[in-house]
């Protein structure tokens, strides 16, 4: 009976997608090369996996309209992470542990087990006594049609963890054992709880992998844990840690005790629109992460989710990034090399000098483009370099590289008549010869990577296409720019 209910709910959602597809396709603000849902609202990436020769992206999805509600799992596959084929929804609320009341099938992850594709997700329900979050399993023989496990839920919140603060399982395998890290809150402090299992179905608590002493907030959403070289990385999306909403920690881990001790921490992205990244391994061994390009109403800089709901959709993913170590074991987050396949209309410039008078730059159509350059810090005596993107109609997005303060910021206050705020990060430039800048602009977003991909700002911008000029100028001296290259981007959703 309940298997049929999930199928019926998926069919109903598919009909809504069919009805709205054309409207959303014609949306003026929709992205040209960033991953989006077919219709409606998307948030976290879920179950990212390379499985049987294809990249599978699942996602938190409300197919009906452009607001968060009634969580399903959307599903799409790709050969290159650029061009996507949408598949039928993987999960819809249907069981007593994940039926609606503003809950549903919350975030989770995927793993291959026993020749099948397994999903582990958080079932959320509310029968009037508050939210109940439990961990649940679904599996598929063909990687397309999923069935929920009869023994669900496989985990309920442990003693001391409130029933609405236990979610977002991320699974991996080490040796013959499965491990899972899950976000939780105890005594109002965030925890990453570690579980293990021999068969993917029966799970036992192992240890508290890491916890906040208050400095990292009261709840960690979407924790992820992986090894790179001989070090381990924990990524979390903390609630209650101010503007630090996507952090990473690097340290050592002991599989005997289940304890992680970190010596290094940092921010994956300082922009307003980067949350809940999840990692997976590409067939060539790269550790890649993908995040949701928006923010929640509890964040200090939140204004709203942007105007795209008027076009029947909201949300997309940031471009996938490769996680790499710097020599000091801090992390870099580098846009995947696959994006180079989208390049068109190349523009390269020889070394040039910029002063207080604005210089116009060319990159694609000024809306959707990739741009790279380096600032020669030895020959530059300017205090600040200002790069203005999406200029026109008296509006612009202002990016300031402040060499004196060692700060980079992106000002959105007069960018599109909608967005607000200034995202800021500190750049350590001491002893550096040059500052690298790498930008991806799409119809409704600008992602800026700088300082060896350690100062990254993802921000959404909902500007008109008449805002397509690019200008650069300095304050307090001159700046020398080298290796300027820019490209238009081929559209991926034609
Ligand atoms: C993070 C999050 C998760 C939850 C999901 C619900 O963005 O709040 O903790 O599982 O979104 O859609």
PDB file of N, CA and C in Angstrom, residues 1-8 95 147-148 150:
ATOM      1  N   UNK A   1       0.838  -1.214   0.000  1.00  0.00           N
ATOM      2  CA  UNK A   1       0.000   0.000   0.000  1.00  0.00           C
ATOM      3  C   UNK A   1       0.865   1.253   0.000  1.00  0.00           C
ATOM      4  N   UNK A   2       1.835   1.307   0.955  1.00  0.00           N
ATOM      5  CA  UNK A   2       2.597   2.554   1.060  1.00  0.00           C
ATOM      6  C   UNK A   2       3.554   2.727  -0.116  1.00  0.00           C
ATOM      7  N   UNK A   3       4.005   1.573  -0.724  1.00  0.00           N
ATOM      8  CA  UNK A   3       4.844   1.684  -1.928  1.00  0.00           C
ATOM      9  C   UNK A   3       4.051   2.401  -3.016  1.00  0.00           C
ATOM     10  N   UNK A   4       2.761   2.029  -3.091  1.00  0.00           N
ATOM     11  CA  UNK A   4       1.907   2.675  -4.100  1.00  0.00           C
ATOM     12  C   UNK A   4       1.737   4.154  -3.798  1.00  0.00           C
ATOM     13  N   UNK A   5       1.654   4.483  -2.522  1.00  0.00           N
ATOM     14  CA  UNK A   5       1.455   5.890  -2.158  1.00  0.00           C
ATOM     15  C   UNK A   5       2.642   6.735  -2.624  1.00  0.00           C
ATOM     16  N   UNK A   6       3.862   6.238  -2.417  1.00  0.00           N
ATOM     17  CA  UNK A   6       5.020   7.007  -2.893  1.00  0.00           C
ATOM     18  C   UNK A   6       4.953   7.160  -4.414  1.00  0.00           C
ATOM     19  N   UNK A   7       4.597   6.079  -5.130  1.00  0.00           N
ATOM     20  CA  UNK A   7       4.521   6.174  -6.588  1.00  0.00           C
ATOM     21  C   UNK A   7       3.459   7.182  -7.026  1.00  0.00           C
ATOM     22  N   UNK A   8       2.310   7.127  -6.331  1.00  0.00           N
ATOM     23  CA  UNK A   8       1.238   8.089  -6.665  1.00  0.00           C
ATOM     24  C   UNK A   8       1.702   9.525  -6.423  1.00  0.00           C
ATOM     25  N   UNK A  95       5.265   8.033   4.012  1.00  0.00           N
ATOM     26  CA  UNK A  95       5.190   7.119   5.169  1.00  0.00           C
ATOM     27  C   UNK A  95       4.967   7.923   6.446  1.00  0.00           C
ATOM     28  N   UNK A 147      12.787   2.434  -3.710  1.00  0.00           N
ATOM     29  CA  UNK A 147      11.806   1.824  -2.815  1.00  0.00           C
ATOM     30  C   UNK A 147      12.273   2.100  -1.390  1.00  0.00           C
ATOM     31  N   UNK A 148      11.370   2.503  -0.536  1.00  0.00           N
ATOM     32  CA  UNK A 148      11.784   2.745   0.857  1.00  0.00           C
ATOM     33  C   UNK A 148      11.890   1.416   1.607  1.00  0.00           C
ATOM     34  N   UNK A 150      11.518  -1.374   4.342  1.00  0.00           N
ATOM     35  CA  UNK A 150      10.412  -1.698   5.254  1.00  0.00           C
ATOM     36  C   UNK A 150      10.784  -1.482   6.717  1.00  0.00           C
TER      37      UNK A 150
END
